[in-house]
PDB file of C-alpha atoms and ligand atoms in Angstrom:
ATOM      1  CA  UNK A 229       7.428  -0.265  -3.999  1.00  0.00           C
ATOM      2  CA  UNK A 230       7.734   3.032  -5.775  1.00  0.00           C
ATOM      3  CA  UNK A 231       7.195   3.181  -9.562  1.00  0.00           C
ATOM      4  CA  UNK A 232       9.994   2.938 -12.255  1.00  0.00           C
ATOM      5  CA  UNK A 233       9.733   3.860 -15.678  1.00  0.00           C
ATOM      6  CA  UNK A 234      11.286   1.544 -18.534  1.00  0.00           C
ATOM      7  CA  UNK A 235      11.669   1.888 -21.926  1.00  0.00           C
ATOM      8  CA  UNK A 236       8.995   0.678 -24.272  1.00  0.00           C
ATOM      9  CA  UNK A 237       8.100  -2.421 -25.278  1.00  0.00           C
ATOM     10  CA  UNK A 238       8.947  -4.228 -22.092  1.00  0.00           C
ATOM     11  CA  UNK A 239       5.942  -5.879 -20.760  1.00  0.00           C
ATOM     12  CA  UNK A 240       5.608  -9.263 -19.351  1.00  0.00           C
ATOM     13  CA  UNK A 241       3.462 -11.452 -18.805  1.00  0.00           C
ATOM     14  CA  UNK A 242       3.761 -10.822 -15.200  1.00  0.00           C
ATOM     15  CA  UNK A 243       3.324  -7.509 -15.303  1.00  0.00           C
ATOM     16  CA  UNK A 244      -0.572  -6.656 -15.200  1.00  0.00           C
ATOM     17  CA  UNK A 245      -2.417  -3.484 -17.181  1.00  0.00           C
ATOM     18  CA  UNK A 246      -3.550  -1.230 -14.316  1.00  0.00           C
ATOM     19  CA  UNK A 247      -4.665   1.784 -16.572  1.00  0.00           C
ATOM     20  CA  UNK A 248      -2.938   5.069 -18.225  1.00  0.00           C
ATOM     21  CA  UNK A 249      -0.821   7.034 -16.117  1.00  0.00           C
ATOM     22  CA  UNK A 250      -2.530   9.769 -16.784  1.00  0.00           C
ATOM     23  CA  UNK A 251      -5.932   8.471 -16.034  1.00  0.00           C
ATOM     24  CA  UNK A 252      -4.601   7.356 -12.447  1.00  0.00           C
ATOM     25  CA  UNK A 253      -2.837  10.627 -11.835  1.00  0.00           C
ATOM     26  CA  UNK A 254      -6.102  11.998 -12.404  1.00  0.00           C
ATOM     27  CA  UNK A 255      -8.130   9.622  -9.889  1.00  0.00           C
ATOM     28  CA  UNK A 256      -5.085   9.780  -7.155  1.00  0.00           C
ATOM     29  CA  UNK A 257      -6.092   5.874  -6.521  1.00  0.00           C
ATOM     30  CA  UNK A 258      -7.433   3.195  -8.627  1.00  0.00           C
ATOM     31  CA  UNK A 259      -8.122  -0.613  -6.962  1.00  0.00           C
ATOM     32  CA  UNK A 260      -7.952  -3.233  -8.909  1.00  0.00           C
ATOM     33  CA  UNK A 261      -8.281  -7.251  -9.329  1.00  0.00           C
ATOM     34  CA  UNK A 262      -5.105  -7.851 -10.073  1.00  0.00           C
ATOM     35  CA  UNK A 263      -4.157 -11.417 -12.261  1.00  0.00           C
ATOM     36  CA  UNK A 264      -7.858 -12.865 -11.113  1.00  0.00           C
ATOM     37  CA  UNK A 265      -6.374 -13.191  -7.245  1.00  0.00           C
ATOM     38  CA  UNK A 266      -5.436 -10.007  -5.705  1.00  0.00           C
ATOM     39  CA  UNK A 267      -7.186  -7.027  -4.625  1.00  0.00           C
ATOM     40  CA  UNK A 268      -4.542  -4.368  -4.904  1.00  0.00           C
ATOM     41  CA  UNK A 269      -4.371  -0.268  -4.684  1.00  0.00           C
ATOM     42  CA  UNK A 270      -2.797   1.445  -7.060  1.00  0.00           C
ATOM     43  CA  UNK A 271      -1.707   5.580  -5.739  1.00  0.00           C
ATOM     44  CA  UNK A 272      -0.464   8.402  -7.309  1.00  0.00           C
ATOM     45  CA  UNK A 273       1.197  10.505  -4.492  1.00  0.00           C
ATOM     46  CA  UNK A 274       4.187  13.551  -5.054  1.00  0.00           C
ATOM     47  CA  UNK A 275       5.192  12.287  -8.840  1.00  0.00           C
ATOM     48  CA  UNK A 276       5.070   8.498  -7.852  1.00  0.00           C
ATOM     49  CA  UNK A 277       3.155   5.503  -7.899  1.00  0.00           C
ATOM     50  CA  UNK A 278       2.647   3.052  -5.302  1.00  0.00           C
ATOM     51  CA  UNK A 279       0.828  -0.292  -5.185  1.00  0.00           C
ATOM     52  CA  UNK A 280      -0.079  -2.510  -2.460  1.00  0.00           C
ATOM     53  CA  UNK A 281      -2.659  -4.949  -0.584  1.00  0.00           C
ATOM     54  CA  UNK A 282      -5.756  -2.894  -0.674  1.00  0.00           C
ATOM     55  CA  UNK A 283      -7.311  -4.578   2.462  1.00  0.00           C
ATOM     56  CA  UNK A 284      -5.408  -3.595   5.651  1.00  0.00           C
ATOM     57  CA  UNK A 285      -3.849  -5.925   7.516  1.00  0.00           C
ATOM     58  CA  UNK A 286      -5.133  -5.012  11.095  1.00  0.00           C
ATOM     59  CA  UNK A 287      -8.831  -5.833  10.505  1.00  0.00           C
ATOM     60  CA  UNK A 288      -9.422  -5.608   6.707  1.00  0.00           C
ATOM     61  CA  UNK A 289     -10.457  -1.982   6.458  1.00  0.00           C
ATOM     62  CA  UNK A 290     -10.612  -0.129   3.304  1.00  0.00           C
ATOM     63  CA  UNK A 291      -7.071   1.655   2.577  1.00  0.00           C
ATOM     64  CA  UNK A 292      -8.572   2.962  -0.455  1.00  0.00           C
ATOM     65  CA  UNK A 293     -10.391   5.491   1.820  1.00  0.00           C
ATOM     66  CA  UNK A 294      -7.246   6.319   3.756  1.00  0.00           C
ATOM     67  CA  UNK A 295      -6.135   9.559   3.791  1.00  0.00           C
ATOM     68  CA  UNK A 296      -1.644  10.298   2.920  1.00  0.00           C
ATOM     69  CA  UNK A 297       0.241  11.518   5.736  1.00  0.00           C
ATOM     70  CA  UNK A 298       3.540  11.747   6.114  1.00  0.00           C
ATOM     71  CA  UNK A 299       5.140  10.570  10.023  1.00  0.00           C
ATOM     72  CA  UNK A 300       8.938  10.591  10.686  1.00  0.00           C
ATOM     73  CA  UNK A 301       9.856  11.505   6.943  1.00  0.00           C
ATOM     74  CA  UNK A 302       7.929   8.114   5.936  1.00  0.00           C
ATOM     75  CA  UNK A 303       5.036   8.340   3.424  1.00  0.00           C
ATOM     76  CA  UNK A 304       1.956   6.134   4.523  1.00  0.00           C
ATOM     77  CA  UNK A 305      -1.475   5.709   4.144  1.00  0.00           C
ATOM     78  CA  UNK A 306      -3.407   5.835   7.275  1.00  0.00           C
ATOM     79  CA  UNK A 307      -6.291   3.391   7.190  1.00  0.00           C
ATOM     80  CA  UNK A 308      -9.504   4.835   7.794  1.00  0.00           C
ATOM     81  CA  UNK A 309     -10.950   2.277  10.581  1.00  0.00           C
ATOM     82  CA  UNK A 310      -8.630   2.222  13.425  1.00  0.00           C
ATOM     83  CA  UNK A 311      -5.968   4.941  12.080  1.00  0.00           C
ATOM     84  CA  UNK A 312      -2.956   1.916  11.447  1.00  0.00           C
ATOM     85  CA  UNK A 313      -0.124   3.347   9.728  1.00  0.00           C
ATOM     86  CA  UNK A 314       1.521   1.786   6.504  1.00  0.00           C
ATOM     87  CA  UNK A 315       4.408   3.112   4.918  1.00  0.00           C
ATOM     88  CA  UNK A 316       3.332   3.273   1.130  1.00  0.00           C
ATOM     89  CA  UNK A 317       6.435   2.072  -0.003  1.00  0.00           C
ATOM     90  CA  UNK A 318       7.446  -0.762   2.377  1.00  0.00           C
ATOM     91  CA  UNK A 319       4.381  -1.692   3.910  1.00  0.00           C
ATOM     92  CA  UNK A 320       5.707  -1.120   7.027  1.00  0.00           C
ATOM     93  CA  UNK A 321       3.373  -0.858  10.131  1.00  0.00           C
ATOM     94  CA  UNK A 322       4.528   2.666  11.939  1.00  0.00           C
ATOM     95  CA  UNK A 323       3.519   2.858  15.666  1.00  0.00           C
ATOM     96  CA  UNK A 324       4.925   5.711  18.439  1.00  0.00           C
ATOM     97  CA  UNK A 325       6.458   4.608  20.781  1.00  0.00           C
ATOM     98  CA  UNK A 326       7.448   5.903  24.672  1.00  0.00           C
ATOM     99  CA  UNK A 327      10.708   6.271  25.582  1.00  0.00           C
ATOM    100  CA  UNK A 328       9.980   5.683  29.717  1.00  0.00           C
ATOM    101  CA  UNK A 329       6.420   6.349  30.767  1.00  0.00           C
ATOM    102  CA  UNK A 330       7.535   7.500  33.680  1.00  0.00           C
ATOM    103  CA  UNK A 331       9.467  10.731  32.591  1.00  0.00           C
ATOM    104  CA  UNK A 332       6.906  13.791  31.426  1.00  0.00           C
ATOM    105  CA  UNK A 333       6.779  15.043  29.198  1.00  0.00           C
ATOM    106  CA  UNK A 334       6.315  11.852  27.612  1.00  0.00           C
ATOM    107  CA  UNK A 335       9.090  11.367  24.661  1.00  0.00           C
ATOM    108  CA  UNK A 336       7.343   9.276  21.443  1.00  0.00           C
ATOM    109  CA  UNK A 337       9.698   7.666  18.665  1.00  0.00           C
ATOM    110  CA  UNK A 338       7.713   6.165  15.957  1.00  0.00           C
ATOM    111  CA  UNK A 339       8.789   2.749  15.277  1.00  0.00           C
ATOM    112  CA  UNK A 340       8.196   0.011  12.887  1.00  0.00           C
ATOM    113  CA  UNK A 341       6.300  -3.249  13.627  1.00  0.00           C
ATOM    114  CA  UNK A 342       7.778  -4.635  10.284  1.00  0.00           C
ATOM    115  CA  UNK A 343       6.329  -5.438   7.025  1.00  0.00           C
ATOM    116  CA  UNK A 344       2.457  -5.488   7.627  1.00  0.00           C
ATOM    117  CA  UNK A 345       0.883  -4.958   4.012  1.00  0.00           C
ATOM    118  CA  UNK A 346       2.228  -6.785   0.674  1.00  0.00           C
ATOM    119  CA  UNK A 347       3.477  -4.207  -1.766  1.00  0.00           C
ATOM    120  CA  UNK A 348       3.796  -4.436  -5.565  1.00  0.00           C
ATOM    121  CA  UNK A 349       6.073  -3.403  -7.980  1.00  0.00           C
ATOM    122  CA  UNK A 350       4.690  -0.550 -10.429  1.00  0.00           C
ATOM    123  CA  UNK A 351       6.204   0.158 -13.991  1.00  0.00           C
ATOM    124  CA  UNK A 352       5.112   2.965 -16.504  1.00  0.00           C
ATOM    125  CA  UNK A 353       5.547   2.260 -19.554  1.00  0.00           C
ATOM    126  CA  UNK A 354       5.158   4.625 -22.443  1.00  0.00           C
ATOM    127  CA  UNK A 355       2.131   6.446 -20.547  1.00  0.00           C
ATOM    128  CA  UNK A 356       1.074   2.955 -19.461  1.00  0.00           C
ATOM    129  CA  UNK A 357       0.657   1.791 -15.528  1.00  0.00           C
ATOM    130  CA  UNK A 358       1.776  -2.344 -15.255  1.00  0.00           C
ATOM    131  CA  UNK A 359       1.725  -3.816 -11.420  1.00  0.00           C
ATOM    132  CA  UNK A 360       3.653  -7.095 -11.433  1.00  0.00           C
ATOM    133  CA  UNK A 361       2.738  -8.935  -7.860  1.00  0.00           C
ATOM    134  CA  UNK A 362       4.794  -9.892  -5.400  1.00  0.00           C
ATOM    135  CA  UNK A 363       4.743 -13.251  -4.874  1.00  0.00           C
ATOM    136  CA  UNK A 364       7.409 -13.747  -2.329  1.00  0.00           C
ATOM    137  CA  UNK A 365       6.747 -17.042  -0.102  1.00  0.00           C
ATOM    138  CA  UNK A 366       7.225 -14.883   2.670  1.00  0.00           C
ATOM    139  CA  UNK A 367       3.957 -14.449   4.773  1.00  0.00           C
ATOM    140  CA  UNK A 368       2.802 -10.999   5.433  1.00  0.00           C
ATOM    141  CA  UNK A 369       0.049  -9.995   7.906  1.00  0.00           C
ATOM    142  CA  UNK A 370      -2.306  -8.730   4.387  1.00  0.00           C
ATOM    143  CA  UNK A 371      -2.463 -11.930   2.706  1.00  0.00           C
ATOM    144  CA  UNK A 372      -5.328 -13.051   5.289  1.00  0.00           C
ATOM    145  CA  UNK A 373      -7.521 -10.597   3.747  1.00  0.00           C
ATOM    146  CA  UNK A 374      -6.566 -11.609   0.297  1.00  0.00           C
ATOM    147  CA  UNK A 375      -9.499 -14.624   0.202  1.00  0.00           C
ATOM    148  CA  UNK A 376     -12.873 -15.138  -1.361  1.00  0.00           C
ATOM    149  CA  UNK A 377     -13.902 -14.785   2.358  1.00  0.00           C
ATOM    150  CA  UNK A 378     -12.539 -11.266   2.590  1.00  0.00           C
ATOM    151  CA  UNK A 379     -12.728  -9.804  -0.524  1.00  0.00           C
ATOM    152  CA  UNK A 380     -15.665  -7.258  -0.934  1.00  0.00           C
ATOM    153  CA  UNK A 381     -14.758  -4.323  -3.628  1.00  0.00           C
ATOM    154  CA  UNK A 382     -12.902  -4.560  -6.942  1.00  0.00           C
ATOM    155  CA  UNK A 383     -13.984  -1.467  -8.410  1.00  0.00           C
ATOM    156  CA  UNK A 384     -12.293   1.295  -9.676  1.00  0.00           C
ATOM    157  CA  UNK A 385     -12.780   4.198  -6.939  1.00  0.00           C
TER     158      UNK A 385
HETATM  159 FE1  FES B 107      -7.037  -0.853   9.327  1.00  0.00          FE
HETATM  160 FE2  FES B 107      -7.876  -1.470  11.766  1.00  0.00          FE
HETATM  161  S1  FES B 107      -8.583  -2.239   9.872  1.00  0.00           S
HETATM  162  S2  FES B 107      -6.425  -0.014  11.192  1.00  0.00           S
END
């Protein structure tokens, strides 16, 4: 989810300190342990901010590496292992797909595969980043990675 800026003082207690803006517009990217139970990537990209899962989904590579591209008009984050595609603010898997492999030149659409990676809602407020989880019920491929088991790096990058 893309960042939105409120009006001072409107933190909550579900909203998490992820740093000052301006420190994470410096860095690009921060990761952080979010609430004691999350590993979560916090991006500065074109004026906005964008949290999510930091472990990918496919195989639990490290999207803090990944490098911003943008495919069909669609921001994502292209992880660094096997080259997934996540849209930064859905968390959308993007895959191309062939019209009729039978006709050349071959004709590619890229498609979604659906929500792949958890994202988190961002807030400034008054220079201050806050990422409030989201804690829908509703599985998503990510939250496999988000274990004792899996988790490897909490540092700030
Ligand atoms: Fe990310 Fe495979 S682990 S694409």
């Amino acid at each position: 989810m893309s960042s939105e800026e409120e009006s001072p003082p409107s933190s909550s207690p579900t909203m998490h300190f992820i740093g000052k803006k301006a420190d994470i517009v410096k860095a690009g990217r921060v990761t952080q342990r979010v609430n004691g139970c999350r590993d979560v990537l916090v991006l500065y990209h074109q004026g906005q901010l964008y949290a999510l899962d930091m472990i990918c989904y496919h195989t639990g590579g490290p999207l803090q590496n990944g490098d911003i591209e943008e495919f069909s008009g669609r921001l994502c984050i292209v992880c660094p292992w096997h080259k997934y595609k996540i849209t930064l603010a859905e968390g959308e898997g993007l895959y191309q797909a062939v019209d009729d492999p039978t006709v050349t030149p071959l004709r590619t659409h890229w498609r979604s595969k659906g929500v792949k990676q958890r994202i988190h809602k961002v807030t400034e407020v008054s220079g201050d980043v806050y990422v409030t989880l989201n804690d829908s019920s509703e599985a998503i491929e990510s939250d496999v990675y988000q274990t004792e088991k899996h988790r490897t790096v909490s540092i700030n990058v």
